[in-house]
PDB file of C-alpha atoms in Angstrom:
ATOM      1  CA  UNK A   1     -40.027-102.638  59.203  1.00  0.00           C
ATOM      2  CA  UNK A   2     -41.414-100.959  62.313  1.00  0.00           C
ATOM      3  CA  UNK A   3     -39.812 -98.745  64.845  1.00  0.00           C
ATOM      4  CA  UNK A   4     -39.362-100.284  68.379  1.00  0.00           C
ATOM      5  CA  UNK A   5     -39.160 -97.881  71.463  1.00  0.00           C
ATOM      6  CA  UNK A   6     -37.974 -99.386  74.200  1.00  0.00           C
ATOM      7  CA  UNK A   7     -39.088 -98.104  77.728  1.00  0.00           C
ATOM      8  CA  UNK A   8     -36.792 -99.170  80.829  1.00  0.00           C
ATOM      9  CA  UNK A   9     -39.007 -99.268  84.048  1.00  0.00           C
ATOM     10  CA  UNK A  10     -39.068 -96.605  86.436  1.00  0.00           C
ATOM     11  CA  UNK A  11     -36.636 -96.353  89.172  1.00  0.00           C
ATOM     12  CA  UNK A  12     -37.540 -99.338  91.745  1.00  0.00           C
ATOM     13  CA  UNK A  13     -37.242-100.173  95.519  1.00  0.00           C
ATOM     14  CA  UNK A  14     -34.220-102.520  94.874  1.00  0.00           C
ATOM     15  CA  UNK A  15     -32.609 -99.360  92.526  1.00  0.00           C
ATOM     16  CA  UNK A  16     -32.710 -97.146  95.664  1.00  0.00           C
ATOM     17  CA  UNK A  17     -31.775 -99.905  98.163  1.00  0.00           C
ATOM     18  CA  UNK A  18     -28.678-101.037  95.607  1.00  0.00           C
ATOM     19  CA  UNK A  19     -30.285-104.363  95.206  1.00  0.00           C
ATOM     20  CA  UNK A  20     -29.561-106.887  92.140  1.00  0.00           C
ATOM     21  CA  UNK A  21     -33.116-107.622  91.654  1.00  0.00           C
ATOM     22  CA  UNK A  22     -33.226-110.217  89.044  1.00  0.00           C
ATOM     23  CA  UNK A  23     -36.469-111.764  89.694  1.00  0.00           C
ATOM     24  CA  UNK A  24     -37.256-111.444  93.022  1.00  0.00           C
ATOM     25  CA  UNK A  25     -40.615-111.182  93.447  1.00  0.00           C
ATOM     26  CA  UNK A  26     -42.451-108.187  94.994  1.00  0.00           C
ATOM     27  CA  UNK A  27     -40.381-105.609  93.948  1.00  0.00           C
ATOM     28  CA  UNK A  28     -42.278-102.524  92.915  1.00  0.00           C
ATOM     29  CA  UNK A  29     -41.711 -98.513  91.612  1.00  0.00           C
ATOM     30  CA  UNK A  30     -40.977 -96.068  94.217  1.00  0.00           C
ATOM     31  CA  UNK A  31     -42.166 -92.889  94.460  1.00  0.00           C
ATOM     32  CA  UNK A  32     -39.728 -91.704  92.032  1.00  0.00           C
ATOM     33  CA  UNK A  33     -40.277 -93.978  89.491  1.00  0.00           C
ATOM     34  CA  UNK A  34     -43.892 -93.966  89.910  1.00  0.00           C
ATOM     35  CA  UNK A  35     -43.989 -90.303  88.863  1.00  0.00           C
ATOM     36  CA  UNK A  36     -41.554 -91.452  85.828  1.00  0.00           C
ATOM     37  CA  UNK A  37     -44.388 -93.646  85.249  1.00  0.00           C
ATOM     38  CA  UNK A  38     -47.231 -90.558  85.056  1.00  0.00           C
ATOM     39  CA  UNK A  39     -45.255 -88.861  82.918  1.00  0.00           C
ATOM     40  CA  UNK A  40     -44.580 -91.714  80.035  1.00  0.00           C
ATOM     41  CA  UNK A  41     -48.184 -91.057  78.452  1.00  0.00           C
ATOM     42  CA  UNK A  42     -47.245 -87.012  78.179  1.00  0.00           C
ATOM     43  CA  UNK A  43     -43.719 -87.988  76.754  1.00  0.00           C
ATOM     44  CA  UNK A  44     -45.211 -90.119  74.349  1.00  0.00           C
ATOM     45  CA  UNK A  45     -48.032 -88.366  73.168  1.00  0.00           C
ATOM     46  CA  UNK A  46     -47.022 -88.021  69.413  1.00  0.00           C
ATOM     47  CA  UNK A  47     -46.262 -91.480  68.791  1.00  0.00           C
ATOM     48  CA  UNK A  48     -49.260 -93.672  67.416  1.00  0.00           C
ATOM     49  CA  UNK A  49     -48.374 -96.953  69.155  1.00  0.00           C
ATOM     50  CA  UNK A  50     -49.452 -99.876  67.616  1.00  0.00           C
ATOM     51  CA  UNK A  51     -48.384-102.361  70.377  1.00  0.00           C
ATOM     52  CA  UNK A  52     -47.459-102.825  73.769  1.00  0.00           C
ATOM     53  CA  UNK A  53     -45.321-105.565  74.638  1.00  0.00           C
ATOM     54  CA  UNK A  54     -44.313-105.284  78.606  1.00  0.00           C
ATOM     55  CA  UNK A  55     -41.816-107.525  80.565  1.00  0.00           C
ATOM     56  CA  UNK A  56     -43.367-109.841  83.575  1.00  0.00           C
ATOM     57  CA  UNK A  57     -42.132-108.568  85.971  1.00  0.00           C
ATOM     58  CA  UNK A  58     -44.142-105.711  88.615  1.00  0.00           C
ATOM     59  CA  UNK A  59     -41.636-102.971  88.631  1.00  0.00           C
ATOM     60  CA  UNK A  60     -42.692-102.883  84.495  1.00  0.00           C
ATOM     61  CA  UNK A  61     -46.294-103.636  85.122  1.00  0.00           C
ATOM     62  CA  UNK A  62     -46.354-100.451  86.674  1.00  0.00           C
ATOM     63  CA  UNK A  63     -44.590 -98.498  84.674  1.00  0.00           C
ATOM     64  CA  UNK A  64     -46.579 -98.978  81.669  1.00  0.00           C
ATOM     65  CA  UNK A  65     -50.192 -98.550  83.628  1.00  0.00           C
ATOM     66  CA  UNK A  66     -50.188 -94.975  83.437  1.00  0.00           C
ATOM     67  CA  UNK A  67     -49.502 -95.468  79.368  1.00  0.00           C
ATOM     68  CA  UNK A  68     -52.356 -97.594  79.297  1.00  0.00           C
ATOM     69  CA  UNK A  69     -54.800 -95.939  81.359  1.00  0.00           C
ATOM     70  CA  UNK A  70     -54.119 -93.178  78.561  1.00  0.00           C
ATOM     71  CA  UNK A  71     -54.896 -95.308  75.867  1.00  0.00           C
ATOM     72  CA  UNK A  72     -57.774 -97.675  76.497  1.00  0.00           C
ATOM     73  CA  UNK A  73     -57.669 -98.383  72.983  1.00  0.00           C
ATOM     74  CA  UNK A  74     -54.134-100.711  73.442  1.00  0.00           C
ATOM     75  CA  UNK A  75     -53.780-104.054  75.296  1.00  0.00           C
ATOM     76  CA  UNK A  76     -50.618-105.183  76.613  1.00  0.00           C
ATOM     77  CA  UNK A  77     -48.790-108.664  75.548  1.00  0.00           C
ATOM     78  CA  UNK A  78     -46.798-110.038  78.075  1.00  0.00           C
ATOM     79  CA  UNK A  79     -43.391-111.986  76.690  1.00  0.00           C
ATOM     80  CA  UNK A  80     -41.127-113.212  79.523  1.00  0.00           C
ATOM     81  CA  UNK A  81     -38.380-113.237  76.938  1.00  0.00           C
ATOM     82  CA  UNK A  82     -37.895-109.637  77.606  1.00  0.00           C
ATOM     83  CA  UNK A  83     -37.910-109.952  81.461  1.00  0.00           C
ATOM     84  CA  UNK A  84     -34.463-108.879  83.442  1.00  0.00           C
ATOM     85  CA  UNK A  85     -31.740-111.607  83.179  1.00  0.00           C
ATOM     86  CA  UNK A  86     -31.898-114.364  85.678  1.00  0.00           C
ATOM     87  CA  UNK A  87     -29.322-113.810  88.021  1.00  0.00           C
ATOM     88  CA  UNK A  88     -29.834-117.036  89.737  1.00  0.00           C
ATOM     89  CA  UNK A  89     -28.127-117.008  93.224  1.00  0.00           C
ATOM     90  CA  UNK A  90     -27.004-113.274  92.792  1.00  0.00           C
ATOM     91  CA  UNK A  91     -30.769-112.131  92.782  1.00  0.00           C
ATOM     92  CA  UNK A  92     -31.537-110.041  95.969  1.00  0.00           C
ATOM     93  CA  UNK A  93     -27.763-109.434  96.775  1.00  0.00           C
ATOM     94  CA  UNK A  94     -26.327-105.944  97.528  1.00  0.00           C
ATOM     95  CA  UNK A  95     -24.435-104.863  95.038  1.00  0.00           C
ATOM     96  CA  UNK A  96     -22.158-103.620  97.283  1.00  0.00           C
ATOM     97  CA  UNK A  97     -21.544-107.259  98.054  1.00  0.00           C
ATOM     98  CA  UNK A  98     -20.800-108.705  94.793  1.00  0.00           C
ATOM     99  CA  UNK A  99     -18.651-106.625  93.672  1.00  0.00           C
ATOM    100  CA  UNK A 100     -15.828-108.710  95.327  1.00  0.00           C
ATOM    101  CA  UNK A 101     -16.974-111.856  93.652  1.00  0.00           C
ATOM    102  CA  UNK A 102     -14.731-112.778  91.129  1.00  0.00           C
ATOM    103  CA  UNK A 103     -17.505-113.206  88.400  1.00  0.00           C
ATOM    104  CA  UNK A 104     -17.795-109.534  88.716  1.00  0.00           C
ATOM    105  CA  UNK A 105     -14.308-109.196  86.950  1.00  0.00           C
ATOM    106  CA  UNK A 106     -16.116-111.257  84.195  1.00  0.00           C
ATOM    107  CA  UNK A 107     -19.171-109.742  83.782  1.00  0.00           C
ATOM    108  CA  UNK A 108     -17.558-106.060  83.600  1.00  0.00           C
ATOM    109  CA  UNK A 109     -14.655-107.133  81.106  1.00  0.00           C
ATOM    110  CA  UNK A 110     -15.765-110.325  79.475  1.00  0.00           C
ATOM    111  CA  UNK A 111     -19.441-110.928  79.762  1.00  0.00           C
ATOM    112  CA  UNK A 112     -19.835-112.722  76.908  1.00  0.00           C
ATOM    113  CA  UNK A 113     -18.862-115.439  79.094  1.00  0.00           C
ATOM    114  CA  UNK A 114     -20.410-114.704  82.175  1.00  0.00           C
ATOM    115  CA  UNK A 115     -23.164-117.207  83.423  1.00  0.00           C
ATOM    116  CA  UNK A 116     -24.537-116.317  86.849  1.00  0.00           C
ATOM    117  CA  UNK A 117     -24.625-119.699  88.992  1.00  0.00           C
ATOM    118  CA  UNK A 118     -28.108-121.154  89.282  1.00  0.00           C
ATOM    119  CA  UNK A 119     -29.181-118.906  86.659  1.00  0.00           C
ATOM    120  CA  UNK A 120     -28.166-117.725  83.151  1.00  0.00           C
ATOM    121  CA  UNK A 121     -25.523-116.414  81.429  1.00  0.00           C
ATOM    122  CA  UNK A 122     -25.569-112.992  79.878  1.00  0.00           C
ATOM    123  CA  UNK A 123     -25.043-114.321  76.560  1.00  0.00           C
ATOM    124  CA  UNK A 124     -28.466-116.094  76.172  1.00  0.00           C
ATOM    125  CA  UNK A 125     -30.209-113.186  77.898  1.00  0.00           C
ATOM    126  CA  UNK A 126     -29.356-111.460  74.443  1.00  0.00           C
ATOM    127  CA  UNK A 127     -30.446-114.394  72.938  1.00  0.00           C
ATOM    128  CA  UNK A 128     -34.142-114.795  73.786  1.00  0.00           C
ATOM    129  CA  UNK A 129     -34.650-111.020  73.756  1.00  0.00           C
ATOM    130  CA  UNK A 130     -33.387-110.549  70.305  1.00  0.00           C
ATOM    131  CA  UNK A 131     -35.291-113.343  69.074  1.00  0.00           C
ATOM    132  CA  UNK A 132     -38.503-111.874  70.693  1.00  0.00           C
ATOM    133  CA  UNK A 133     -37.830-108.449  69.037  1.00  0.00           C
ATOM    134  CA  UNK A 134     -37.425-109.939  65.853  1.00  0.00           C
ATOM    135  CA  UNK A 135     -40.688-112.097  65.999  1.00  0.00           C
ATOM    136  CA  UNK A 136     -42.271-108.939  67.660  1.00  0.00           C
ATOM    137  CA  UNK A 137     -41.135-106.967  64.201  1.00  0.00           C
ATOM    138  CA  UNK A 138     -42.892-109.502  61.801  1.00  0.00           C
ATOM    139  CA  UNK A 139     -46.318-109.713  64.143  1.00  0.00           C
ATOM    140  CA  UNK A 140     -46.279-105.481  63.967  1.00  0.00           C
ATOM    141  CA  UNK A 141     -45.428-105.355  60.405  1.00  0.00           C
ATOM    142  CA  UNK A 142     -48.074-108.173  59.319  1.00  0.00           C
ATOM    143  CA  UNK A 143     -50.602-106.676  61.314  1.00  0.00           C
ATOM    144  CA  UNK A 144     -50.282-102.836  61.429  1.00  0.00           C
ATOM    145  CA  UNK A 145     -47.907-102.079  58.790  1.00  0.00           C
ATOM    146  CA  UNK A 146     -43.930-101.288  58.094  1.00  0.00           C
ATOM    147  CA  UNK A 147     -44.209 -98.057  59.091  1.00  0.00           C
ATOM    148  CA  UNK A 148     -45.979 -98.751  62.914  1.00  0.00           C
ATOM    149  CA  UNK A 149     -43.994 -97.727  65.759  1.00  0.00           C
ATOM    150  CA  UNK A 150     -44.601-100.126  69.180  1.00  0.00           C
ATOM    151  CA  UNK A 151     -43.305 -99.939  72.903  1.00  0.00           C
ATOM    152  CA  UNK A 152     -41.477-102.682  75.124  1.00  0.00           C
ATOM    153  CA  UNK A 153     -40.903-101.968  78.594  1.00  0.00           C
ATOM    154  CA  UNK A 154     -38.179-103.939  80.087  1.00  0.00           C
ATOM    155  CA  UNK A 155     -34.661-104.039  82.176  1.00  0.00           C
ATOM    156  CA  UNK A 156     -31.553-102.258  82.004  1.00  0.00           C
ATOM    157  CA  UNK A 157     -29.311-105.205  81.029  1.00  0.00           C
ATOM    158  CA  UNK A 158     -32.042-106.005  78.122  1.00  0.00           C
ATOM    159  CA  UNK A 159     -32.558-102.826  76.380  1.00  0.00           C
ATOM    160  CA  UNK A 160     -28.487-102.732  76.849  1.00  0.00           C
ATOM    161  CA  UNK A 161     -28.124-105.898  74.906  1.00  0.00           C
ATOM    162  CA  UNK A 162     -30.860-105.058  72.752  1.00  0.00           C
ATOM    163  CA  UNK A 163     -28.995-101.643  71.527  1.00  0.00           C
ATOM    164  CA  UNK A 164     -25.783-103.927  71.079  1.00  0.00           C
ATOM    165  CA  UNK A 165     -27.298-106.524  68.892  1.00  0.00           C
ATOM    166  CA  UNK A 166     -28.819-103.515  66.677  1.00  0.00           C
ATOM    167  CA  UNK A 167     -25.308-101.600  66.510  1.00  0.00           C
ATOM    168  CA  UNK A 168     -23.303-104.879  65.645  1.00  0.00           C
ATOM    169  CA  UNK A 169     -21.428-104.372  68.884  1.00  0.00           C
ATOM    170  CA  UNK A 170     -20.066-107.809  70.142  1.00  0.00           C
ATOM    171  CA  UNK A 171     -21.439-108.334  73.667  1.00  0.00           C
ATOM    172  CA  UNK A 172     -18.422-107.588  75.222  1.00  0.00           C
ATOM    173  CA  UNK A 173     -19.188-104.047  74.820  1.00  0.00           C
ATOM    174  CA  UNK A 174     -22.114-103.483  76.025  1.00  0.00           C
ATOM    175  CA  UNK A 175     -21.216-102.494  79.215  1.00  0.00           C
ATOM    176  CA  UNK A 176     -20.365 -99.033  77.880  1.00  0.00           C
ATOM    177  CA  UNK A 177     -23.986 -98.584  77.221  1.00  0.00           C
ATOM    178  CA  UNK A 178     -25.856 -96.723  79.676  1.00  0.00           C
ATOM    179  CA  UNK A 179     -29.609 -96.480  79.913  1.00  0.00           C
ATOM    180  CA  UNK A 180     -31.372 -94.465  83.070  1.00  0.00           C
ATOM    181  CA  UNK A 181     -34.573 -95.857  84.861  1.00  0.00           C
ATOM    182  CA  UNK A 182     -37.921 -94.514  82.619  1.00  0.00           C
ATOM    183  CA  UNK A 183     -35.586 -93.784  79.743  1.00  0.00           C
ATOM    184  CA  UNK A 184     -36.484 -94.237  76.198  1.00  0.00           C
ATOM    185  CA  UNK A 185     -34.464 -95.852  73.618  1.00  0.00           C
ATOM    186  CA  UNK A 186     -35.579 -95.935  70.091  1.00  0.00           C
ATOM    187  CA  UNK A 187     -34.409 -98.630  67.427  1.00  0.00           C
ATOM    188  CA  UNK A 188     -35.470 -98.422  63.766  1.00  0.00           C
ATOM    189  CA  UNK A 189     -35.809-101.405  62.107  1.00  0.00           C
ATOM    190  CA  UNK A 190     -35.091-101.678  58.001  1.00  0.00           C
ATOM    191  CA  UNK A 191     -34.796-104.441  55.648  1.00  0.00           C
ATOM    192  CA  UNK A 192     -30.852-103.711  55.342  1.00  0.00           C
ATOM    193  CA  UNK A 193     -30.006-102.711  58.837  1.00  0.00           C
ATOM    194  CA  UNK A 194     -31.098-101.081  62.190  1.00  0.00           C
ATOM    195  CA  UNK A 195     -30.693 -97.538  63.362  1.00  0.00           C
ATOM    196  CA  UNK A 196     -30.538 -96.575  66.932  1.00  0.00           C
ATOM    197  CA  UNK A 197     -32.425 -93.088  66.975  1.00  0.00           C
ATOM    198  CA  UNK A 198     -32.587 -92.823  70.436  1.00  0.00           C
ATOM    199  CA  UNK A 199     -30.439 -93.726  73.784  1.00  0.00           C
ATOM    200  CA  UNK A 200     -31.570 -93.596  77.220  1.00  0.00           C
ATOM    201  CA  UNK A 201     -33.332 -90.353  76.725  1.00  0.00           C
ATOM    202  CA  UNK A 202     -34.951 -89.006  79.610  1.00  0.00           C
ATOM    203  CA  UNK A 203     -35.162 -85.306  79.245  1.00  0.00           C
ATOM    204  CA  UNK A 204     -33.643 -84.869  82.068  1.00  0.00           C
ATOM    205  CA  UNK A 205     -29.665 -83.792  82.374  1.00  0.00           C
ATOM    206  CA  UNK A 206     -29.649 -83.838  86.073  1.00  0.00           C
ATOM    207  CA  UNK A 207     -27.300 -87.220  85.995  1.00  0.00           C
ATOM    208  CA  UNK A 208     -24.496 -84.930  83.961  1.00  0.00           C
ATOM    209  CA  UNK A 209     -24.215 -82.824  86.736  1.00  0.00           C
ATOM    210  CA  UNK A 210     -20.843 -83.348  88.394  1.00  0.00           C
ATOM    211  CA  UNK A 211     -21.139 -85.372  91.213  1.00  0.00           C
ATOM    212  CA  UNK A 212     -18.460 -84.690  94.467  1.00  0.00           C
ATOM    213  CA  UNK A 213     -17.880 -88.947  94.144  1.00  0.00           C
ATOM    214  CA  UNK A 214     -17.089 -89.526  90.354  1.00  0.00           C
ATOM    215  CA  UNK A 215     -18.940 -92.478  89.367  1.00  0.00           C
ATOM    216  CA  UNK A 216     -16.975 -95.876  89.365  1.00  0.00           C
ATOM    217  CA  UNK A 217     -15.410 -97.375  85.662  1.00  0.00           C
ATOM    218  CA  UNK A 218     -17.684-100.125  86.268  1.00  0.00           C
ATOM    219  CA  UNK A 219     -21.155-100.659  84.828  1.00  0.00           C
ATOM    220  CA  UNK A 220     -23.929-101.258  86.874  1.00  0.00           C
ATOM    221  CA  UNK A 221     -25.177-104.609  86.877  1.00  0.00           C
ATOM    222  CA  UNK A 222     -29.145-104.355  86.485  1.00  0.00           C
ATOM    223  CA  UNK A 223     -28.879-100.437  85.532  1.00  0.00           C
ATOM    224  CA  UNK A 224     -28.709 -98.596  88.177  1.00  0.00           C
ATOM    225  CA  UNK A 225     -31.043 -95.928  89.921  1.00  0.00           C
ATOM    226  CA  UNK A 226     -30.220 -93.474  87.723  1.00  0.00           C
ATOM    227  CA  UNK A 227     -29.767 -89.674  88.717  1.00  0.00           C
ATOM    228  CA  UNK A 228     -29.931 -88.710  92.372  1.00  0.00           C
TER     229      UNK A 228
END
């Protein structure tokens, strides 16, 4: 079966602004994450892609453009089941703000059962975006072989979920998975199991660096900006 790699947009206004972005329209790569952007093709240069399967939503759009530009020779599919989460009534909010809700305490310890109100719960965001990866695996294999390898470019909480449901983690832990803005996550697909070859990888260790504020125990709801 094929190998997916799974691209997480570069950094975005609502990253740097500490925004839950959901999917609020309008929000687009800054100039960090646009140059994250210029340098996907380079990164992935080896890889033979068959496939390009991109997320809705602008802040991906862009991501992926440079890629594209690079290879004429690839159209991208759009599949909304791999857009960001709908956060319903939390979309647009500070962070900072919602912190102190207590569906916070839920979604860091217990998200499993975390639903955001007028939107959905964090459970069937796994849901749809497993089932689109696993549809996605018998289109690539019928059509380019077991052995192709093809991109996605989506959202934090996604490729998060997405690395859980390969690993056999229960959803409950997935908060302990950490992927950075532009990082690449690779997931190997076989007819017994998955293996996750790859985790957030961005070539860049600048986000190990001690920081003088440690970072908080809690995840970051959407991702988070990534290093400073």
């Amino acid at each position: 079966m094929p190998t997916l790699i799974l691209v997480r947009h570069g950094r975005s206004t609502a990253n740097t602004e500490g925004l839950l972005a959901g999917w609020t329209p309008g929000v687009a790569l800054d100039e960090r994450g646009a140059a994250q952007a210029a340098a996907l093709p380079g990164r992935l240069a080896e890889l033979p892609l068959a496939e390009i399967v991109t997320s809705p939503l602008q802040r991906c759009q862009e991501t992926i453009r440079p890629l594209l530009d690079a290879r004429p020779e690839l159209s991208p599919h759009t599949d909304e089941r791999i857009g960001e989460c709908h956060y319903g009534d939390w979309s647009g909010r500070k962070l900072a703000e919602l912190k102190d809700e207590p569906l916070m305490e839920v979604v860091q310890a217990h998200p499993s059962a975390a639903a955001f109100p007028g939107g959905e719960s964090l459970r069937a965001m796994q849901t749809r975006a497993a089932e689109a990866v696993r549809e996605w695996n018998a289109r690539v294999e019928r059509d380019h072989g077991a052995d192709a390898v093809y991109l996605m470019c989506s959202h934090g909480d996604i490729i998060k979920s997405l690395v859980a449901d390969a690993l056999g983690l229960h959803l409950d832990l997935f908060q302990r998975i950490s992927v950075e803005p532009c990082s690449i996550t690779a997931i190997r697909y076989t007819r017994l199991r998955p293996f996750l070859v790859r985790l957030g990888d961005t070539g860049d260790f600048t986000s190990l660096v001690p920081r003088e504020e440690p970072p908080a125990g809690e995840a970051e709801v959407g991702g988070g900006a990534g290093a400073p």
